[in-house]
């Protein structure tokens, strides 16, 4: 049988008695997951909501329902009366569909997919925040590296400039005592210079 383009086309290919059950299945899923989208996937009617939600399909002797292994596991006691596998269950054509149970399973899958989506969003937000913080930190370090002289009082700044100290790397090649000996350099500027050096993993020469 050719793959159907949509669920209506899929259902119409079956005998009337099977169509009735497939329509019931479709309607029940739609009510339990009104925000889910319909599609055909794996050649079966499929509902998606933050990923695959459930599939269902018609067969010669049963209606197949595929709520993922987690959906089967969560309701294994109620589903134990039906044939099935790890991620599927078979509802016989000669018995009414357990619509209330199907509704519960779909609701479970909706909640499960929503939780996964929230965790994914939270994880992505955390990564973005971390990346932004890293970028901010790098910018701050670059600013400190380029503008450490601007943090100093004018006399201290001129003292360093007149001695050719225009970078933290050059500053780290001097002892604290040597810097203090510069004309115009006061003790109050030393803590600021140490902070700038430490931000770059540097220090005064010992």
PDB file of C-alpha atoms in Angstrom:
ATOM      1  CA  UNK A   1       0.000   0.000   0.000  1.00  0.00           C
ATOM      2  CA  UNK A   2       1.440   3.413  -0.981  1.00  0.00           C
ATOM      3  CA  UNK A   3       2.416   5.715   1.868  1.00  0.00           C
ATOM      4  CA  UNK A   4      -0.451   8.077   2.650  1.00  0.00           C
ATOM      5  CA  UNK A   5       0.111  11.823   2.391  1.00  0.00           C
ATOM      6  CA  UNK A   6      -1.978  12.584   5.473  1.00  0.00           C
ATOM      7  CA  UNK A   7      -4.030  10.868   8.160  1.00  0.00           C
ATOM      8  CA  UNK A   8      -7.342  11.248   6.307  1.00  0.00           C
ATOM      9  CA  UNK A   9      -5.882   9.465   3.305  1.00  0.00           C
ATOM     10  CA  UNK A  10      -4.373   6.798   5.551  1.00  0.00           C
ATOM     11  CA  UNK A  11      -7.672   6.013   7.282  1.00  0.00           C
ATOM     12  CA  UNK A  12      -9.680   5.968   4.048  1.00  0.00           C
ATOM     13  CA  UNK A  13      -7.626   3.029   2.766  1.00  0.00           C
ATOM     14  CA  UNK A  14      -9.072   0.661   5.402  1.00  0.00           C
ATOM     15  CA  UNK A  15     -12.399  -1.205   5.610  1.00  0.00           C
ATOM     16  CA  UNK A  16     -15.209   0.692   7.332  1.00  0.00           C
ATOM     17  CA  UNK A  17     -14.961  -1.236  10.608  1.00  0.00           C
ATOM     18  CA  UNK A  18     -11.243  -0.435  10.904  1.00  0.00           C
ATOM     19  CA  UNK A  19     -11.817   3.160   9.822  1.00  0.00           C
ATOM     20  CA  UNK A  20     -14.220   3.599  12.724  1.00  0.00           C
ATOM     21  CA  UNK A  21     -11.595   2.503  15.246  1.00  0.00           C
ATOM     22  CA  UNK A  22      -8.840   4.564  13.613  1.00  0.00           C
ATOM     23  CA  UNK A  23     -11.067   7.643  13.747  1.00  0.00           C
ATOM     24  CA  UNK A  24     -11.777   6.983  17.418  1.00  0.00           C
ATOM     25  CA  UNK A  25      -8.076   6.665  18.083  1.00  0.00           C
ATOM     26  CA  UNK A  26      -7.325   9.891  16.230  1.00  0.00           C
ATOM     27  CA  UNK A  27     -10.097  11.819  17.977  1.00  0.00           C
ATOM     28  CA  UNK A  28      -9.044  10.580  21.416  1.00  0.00           C
ATOM     29  CA  UNK A  29      -5.422  11.585  20.870  1.00  0.00           C
ATOM     30  CA  UNK A  30      -6.438  15.026  19.574  1.00  0.00           C
ATOM     31  CA  UNK A  31      -8.564  15.654  22.668  1.00  0.00           C
ATOM     32  CA  UNK A  32      -5.762  14.550  24.988  1.00  0.00           C
ATOM     33  CA  UNK A  33      -3.139  16.596  23.128  1.00  0.00           C
ATOM     34  CA  UNK A  34      -4.929  19.495  21.392  1.00  0.00           C
ATOM     35  CA  UNK A  35      -1.663  21.337  20.716  1.00  0.00           C
ATOM     36  CA  UNK A  36      -0.049  18.374  18.970  1.00  0.00           C
ATOM     37  CA  UNK A  37       0.436  18.412  15.206  1.00  0.00           C
ATOM     38  CA  UNK A  38      -0.622  15.613  12.881  1.00  0.00           C
ATOM     39  CA  UNK A  39       1.678  14.061  10.316  1.00  0.00           C
ATOM     40  CA  UNK A  40       2.654  10.772   8.707  1.00  0.00           C
ATOM     41  CA  UNK A  41       5.885   9.298  10.031  1.00  0.00           C
ATOM     42  CA  UNK A  42       7.215   5.770   9.550  1.00  0.00           C
ATOM     43  CA  UNK A  43       4.206   5.370   7.201  1.00  0.00           C
ATOM     44  CA  UNK A  44       1.878   5.743  10.219  1.00  0.00           C
ATOM     45  CA  UNK A  45      -0.403   8.472  11.565  1.00  0.00           C
ATOM     46  CA  UNK A  46       1.717  10.430  14.016  1.00  0.00           C
ATOM     47  CA  UNK A  47       1.190  13.198  16.538  1.00  0.00           C
ATOM     48  CA  UNK A  48       4.121  15.458  17.385  1.00  0.00           C
ATOM     49  CA  UNK A  49       4.615  17.877  20.256  1.00  0.00           C
ATOM     50  CA  UNK A  50       8.198  18.780  21.137  1.00  0.00           C
ATOM     51  CA  UNK A  51       9.193  15.698  19.155  1.00  0.00           C
ATOM     52  CA  UNK A  52       7.304  12.502  18.368  1.00  0.00           C
ATOM     53  CA  UNK A  53       4.402  12.024  20.764  1.00  0.00           C
ATOM     54  CA  UNK A  54       2.538   8.876  19.661  1.00  0.00           C
ATOM     55  CA  UNK A  55       1.880   6.841  16.513  1.00  0.00           C
ATOM     56  CA  UNK A  56      -1.017   4.559  15.655  1.00  0.00           C
ATOM     57  CA  UNK A  57      -1.751   2.229  12.757  1.00  0.00           C
ATOM     58  CA  UNK A  58      -4.325  -0.167  11.369  1.00  0.00           C
ATOM     59  CA  UNK A  59      -3.688  -3.867  10.784  1.00  0.00           C
ATOM     60  CA  UNK A  60      -5.659  -6.939   9.763  1.00  0.00           C
ATOM     61  CA  UNK A  61      -6.554  -7.963  13.304  1.00  0.00           C
ATOM     62  CA  UNK A  62      -5.675  -5.026  15.529  1.00  0.00           C
ATOM     63  CA  UNK A  63      -4.983  -1.319  15.950  1.00  0.00           C
ATOM     64  CA  UNK A  64      -1.368  -0.647  16.829  1.00  0.00           C
ATOM     65  CA  UNK A  65      -0.583   2.114  19.313  1.00  0.00           C
ATOM     66  CA  UNK A  66       2.978   3.384  19.768  1.00  0.00           C
ATOM     67  CA  UNK A  67       3.440   5.721  22.759  1.00  0.00           C
ATOM     68  CA  UNK A  68       7.207   5.084  23.039  1.00  0.00           C
ATOM     69  CA  UNK A  69       8.719   2.599  25.513  1.00  0.00           C
ATOM     70  CA  UNK A  70       8.222   5.062  28.367  1.00  0.00           C
ATOM     71  CA  UNK A  71       4.479   5.214  27.731  1.00  0.00           C
ATOM     72  CA  UNK A  72       4.208   1.427  27.733  1.00  0.00           C
ATOM     73  CA  UNK A  73       6.314   1.109  30.883  1.00  0.00           C
ATOM     74  CA  UNK A  74       4.296   3.714  32.794  1.00  0.00           C
ATOM     75  CA  UNK A  75       1.037   1.830  32.162  1.00  0.00           C
ATOM     76  CA  UNK A  76       2.329  -1.737  31.927  1.00  0.00           C
ATOM     77  CA  UNK A  77      -0.169  -3.010  34.499  1.00  0.00           C
ATOM     78  CA  UNK A  78      -3.193  -1.657  32.618  1.00  0.00           C
ATOM     79  CA  UNK A  79      -1.736  -2.785  29.271  1.00  0.00           C
ATOM     80  CA  UNK A  80      -0.835  -6.276  30.456  1.00  0.00           C
ATOM     81  CA  UNK A  81      -4.107  -7.663  29.049  1.00  0.00           C
ATOM     82  CA  UNK A  82      -3.035  -6.723  25.515  1.00  0.00           C
ATOM     83  CA  UNK A  83      -0.362  -8.119  23.231  1.00  0.00           C
ATOM     84  CA  UNK A  84       2.497  -5.779  22.530  1.00  0.00           C
ATOM     85  CA  UNK A  85       6.193  -5.061  22.626  1.00  0.00           C
ATOM     86  CA  UNK A  86       8.611  -2.628  24.289  1.00  0.00           C
ATOM     87  CA  UNK A  87       7.172   0.470  22.627  1.00  0.00           C
ATOM     88  CA  UNK A  88       3.823  -0.707  21.287  1.00  0.00           C
ATOM     89  CA  UNK A  89       0.507  -2.295  22.177  1.00  0.00           C
ATOM     90  CA  UNK A  90      -2.113  -4.079  20.051  1.00  0.00           C
ATOM     91  CA  UNK A  91      -5.822  -3.384  20.510  1.00  0.00           C
ATOM     92  CA  UNK A  92      -7.926  -6.172  18.888  1.00  0.00           C
ATOM     93  CA  UNK A  93     -10.434  -5.115  16.236  1.00  0.00           C
ATOM     94  CA  UNK A  94     -13.208  -7.160  17.829  1.00  0.00           C
ATOM     95  CA  UNK A  95     -13.085  -5.259  21.132  1.00  0.00           C
ATOM     96  CA  UNK A  96     -13.799  -1.613  22.018  1.00  0.00           C
ATOM     97  CA  UNK A  97     -10.774   0.632  22.237  1.00  0.00           C
ATOM     98  CA  UNK A  98      -9.773   1.522  25.839  1.00  0.00           C
ATOM     99  CA  UNK A  99     -10.244   5.233  25.145  1.00  0.00           C
ATOM    100  CA  UNK A 100      -9.835   6.338  28.762  1.00  0.00           C
ATOM    101  CA  UNK A 101      -6.539   4.478  29.041  1.00  0.00           C
ATOM    102  CA  UNK A 102      -5.341   5.870  25.708  1.00  0.00           C
ATOM    103  CA  UNK A 103      -6.161   9.374  26.966  1.00  0.00           C
ATOM    104  CA  UNK A 104      -4.076   8.819  30.103  1.00  0.00           C
ATOM    105  CA  UNK A 105      -1.133   7.486  28.113  1.00  0.00           C
ATOM    106  CA  UNK A 106      -1.200  10.423  25.690  1.00  0.00           C
ATOM    107  CA  UNK A 107      -1.394  12.885  28.598  1.00  0.00           C
ATOM    108  CA  UNK A 108       1.615  11.160  30.140  1.00  0.00           C
ATOM    109  CA  UNK A 109       3.563  11.489  26.894  1.00  0.00           C
ATOM    110  CA  UNK A 110       2.626  15.177  26.591  1.00  0.00           C
ATOM    111  CA  UNK A 111       3.957  15.844  30.097  1.00  0.00           C
ATOM    112  CA  UNK A 112       7.087  13.818  29.373  1.00  0.00           C
ATOM    113  CA  UNK A 113       7.869  15.700  26.161  1.00  0.00           C
ATOM    114  CA  UNK A 114       7.168  19.059  27.791  1.00  0.00           C
ATOM    115  CA  UNK A 115       9.583  18.244  30.609  1.00  0.00           C
ATOM    116  CA  UNK A 116      12.285  17.265  28.114  1.00  0.00           C
ATOM    117  CA  UNK A 117      11.716  20.483  26.170  1.00  0.00           C
ATOM    118  CA  UNK A 118      11.980  22.590  29.336  1.00  0.00           C
ATOM    119  CA  UNK A 119      15.208  20.866  30.360  1.00  0.00           C
ATOM    120  CA  UNK A 120      16.638  21.412  26.894  1.00  0.00           C
ATOM    121  CA  UNK A 121      15.679  25.088  26.949  1.00  0.00           C
ATOM    122  CA  UNK A 122      17.128  25.500  30.439  1.00  0.00           C
ATOM    123  CA  UNK A 123      20.368  23.817  29.389  1.00  0.00           C
ATOM    124  CA  UNK A 124      20.671  26.040  26.319  1.00  0.00           C
ATOM    125  CA  UNK A 125      19.995  29.151  28.415  1.00  0.00           C
ATOM    126  CA  UNK A 126      22.670  28.102  30.895  1.00  0.00           C
ATOM    127  CA  UNK A 127      25.179  27.604  28.082  1.00  0.00           C
ATOM    128  CA  UNK A 128      24.337  31.002  26.585  1.00  0.00           C
ATOM    129  CA  UNK A 129      24.656  32.679  29.979  1.00  0.00           C
ATOM    130  CA  UNK A 130      28.000  30.977  30.587  1.00  0.00           C
ATOM    131  CA  UNK A 131      29.236  32.012  27.144  1.00  0.00           C
ATOM    132  CA  UNK A 132      28.090  35.583  27.737  1.00  0.00           C
ATOM    133  CA  UNK A 133      29.813  35.649  31.123  1.00  0.00           C
ATOM    134  CA  UNK A 134      33.013  34.292  29.586  1.00  0.00           C
ATOM    135  CA  UNK A 135      32.864  36.934  26.881  1.00  0.00           C
ATOM    136  CA  UNK A 136      32.257  39.618  29.482  1.00  0.00           C
ATOM    137  CA  UNK A 137      35.196  38.393  31.543  1.00  0.00           C
ATOM    138  CA  UNK A 138      37.476  38.446  28.503  1.00  0.00           C
ATOM    139  CA  UNK A 139      36.338  41.962  27.657  1.00  0.00           C
ATOM    140  CA  UNK A 140      37.002  43.097  31.198  1.00  0.00           C
ATOM    141  CA  UNK A 141      40.485  41.589  31.119  1.00  0.00           C
ATOM    142  CA  UNK A 142      41.225  43.198  27.773  1.00  0.00           C
ATOM    143  CA  UNK A 143      39.984  46.526  29.087  1.00  0.00           C
ATOM    144  CA  UNK A 144      42.127  46.162  32.171  1.00  0.00           C
ATOM    145  CA  UNK A 145      45.156  45.229  30.093  1.00  0.00           C
ATOM    146  CA  UNK A 146      44.741  48.194  27.785  1.00  0.00           C
ATOM    147  CA  UNK A 147      43.624  50.786  30.309  1.00  0.00           C
ATOM    148  CA  UNK A 148      45.346  49.931  33.565  1.00  0.00           C
ATOM    149  CA  UNK A 149      47.168  53.258  33.441  1.00  0.00           C
ATOM    150  CA  UNK A 150      43.851  55.119  33.387  1.00  0.00           C
ATOM    151  CA  UNK A 151      43.013  53.698  36.833  1.00  0.00           C
ATOM    152  CA  UNK A 152      45.924  55.569  38.376  1.00  0.00           C
ATOM    153  CA  UNK A 153      46.181  59.146  39.585  1.00  0.00           C
ATOM    154  CA  UNK A 154      47.859  61.447  37.069  1.00  0.00           C
ATOM    155  CA  UNK A 155      51.239  61.602  38.909  1.00  0.00           C
ATOM    156  CA  UNK A 156      51.480  57.800  39.144  1.00  0.00           C
ATOM    157  CA  UNK A 157      50.444  57.384  35.513  1.00  0.00           C
ATOM    158  CA  UNK A 158      53.079  59.858  34.359  1.00  0.00           C
ATOM    159  CA  UNK A 159      55.647  58.098  36.549  1.00  0.00           C
ATOM    160  CA  UNK A 160      55.098  54.821  34.700  1.00  0.00           C
ATOM    161  CA  UNK A 161      54.876  56.390  31.250  1.00  0.00           C
ATOM    162  CA  UNK A 162      58.086  58.355  31.742  1.00  0.00           C
ATOM    163  CA  UNK A 163      59.841  55.083  32.552  1.00  0.00           C
ATOM    164  CA  UNK A 164      58.454  53.311  29.481  1.00  0.00           C
ATOM    165  CA  UNK A 165      55.954  51.166  31.404  1.00  0.00           C
ATOM    166  CA  UNK A 166      52.937  51.011  29.091  1.00  0.00           C
ATOM    167  CA  UNK A 167      51.866  47.389  29.546  1.00  0.00           C
ATOM    168  CA  UNK A 168      51.265  44.976  32.391  1.00  0.00           C
ATOM    169  CA  UNK A 169      53.912  42.652  31.001  1.00  0.00           C
ATOM    170  CA  UNK A 170      56.544  45.364  31.329  1.00  0.00           C
ATOM    171  CA  UNK A 171      55.247  46.223  34.782  1.00  0.00           C
ATOM    172  CA  UNK A 172      55.639  42.582  35.888  1.00  0.00           C
ATOM    173  CA  UNK A 173      59.360  42.786  35.088  1.00  0.00           C
ATOM    174  CA  UNK A 174      59.854  45.305  37.910  1.00  0.00           C
ATOM    175  CA  UNK A 175      59.848  44.850  41.661  1.00  0.00           C
ATOM    176  CA  UNK A 176      57.312  46.670  43.775  1.00  0.00           C
ATOM    177  CA  UNK A 177      60.174  48.585  45.395  1.00  0.00           C
ATOM    178  CA  UNK A 178      61.471  49.730  42.004  1.00  0.00           C
ATOM    179  CA  UNK A 179      58.036  51.028  40.984  1.00  0.00           C
ATOM    180  CA  UNK A 180      57.658  52.896  44.270  1.00  0.00           C
ATOM    181  CA  UNK A 181      60.969  54.603  43.614  1.00  0.00           C
ATOM    182  CA  UNK A 182      59.551  56.317  40.510  1.00  0.00           C
ATOM    183  CA  UNK A 183      58.983  60.017  41.021  1.00  0.00           C
ATOM    184  CA  UNK A 184      55.249  60.626  41.438  1.00  0.00           C
ATOM    185  CA  UNK A 185      54.361  57.017  42.311  1.00  0.00           C
ATOM    186  CA  UNK A 186      52.566  56.839  45.656  1.00  0.00           C
ATOM    187  CA  UNK A 187      51.839  53.762  47.834  1.00  0.00           C
ATOM    188  CA  UNK A 188      48.084  54.102  47.197  1.00  0.00           C
ATOM    189  CA  UNK A 189      48.584  53.128  43.536  1.00  0.00           C
ATOM    190  CA  UNK A 190      50.306  49.818  44.302  1.00  0.00           C
ATOM    191  CA  UNK A 191      47.112  47.862  45.217  1.00  0.00           C
ATOM    192  CA  UNK A 192      45.520  48.912  41.916  1.00  0.00           C
ATOM    193  CA  UNK A 193      48.579  47.777  40.000  1.00  0.00           C
ATOM    194  CA  UNK A 194      48.617  44.455  41.857  1.00  0.00           C
ATOM    195  CA  UNK A 195      44.944  43.901  41.011  1.00  0.00           C
ATOM    196  CA  UNK A 196      45.594  44.601  37.337  1.00  0.00           C
ATOM    197  CA  UNK A 197      48.564  42.234  37.333  1.00  0.00           C
ATOM    198  CA  UNK A 198      46.649  39.455  39.109  1.00  0.00           C
ATOM    199  CA  UNK A 199      43.833  39.682  36.568  1.00  0.00           C
ATOM    200  CA  UNK A 200      46.373  38.663  33.945  1.00  0.00           C
ATOM    201  CA  UNK A 201      48.050  36.035  36.100  1.00  0.00           C
ATOM    202  CA  UNK A 202      51.038  38.299  36.657  1.00  0.00           C
ATOM    203  CA  UNK A 203      52.739  39.895  39.638  1.00  0.00           C
ATOM    204  CA  UNK A 204      55.586  42.188  40.530  1.00  0.00           C
ATOM    205  CA  UNK A 205      59.050  40.698  40.148  1.00  0.00           C
ATOM    206  CA  UNK A 206      60.258  39.160  43.394  1.00  0.00           C
TER     207      UNK A 206
END
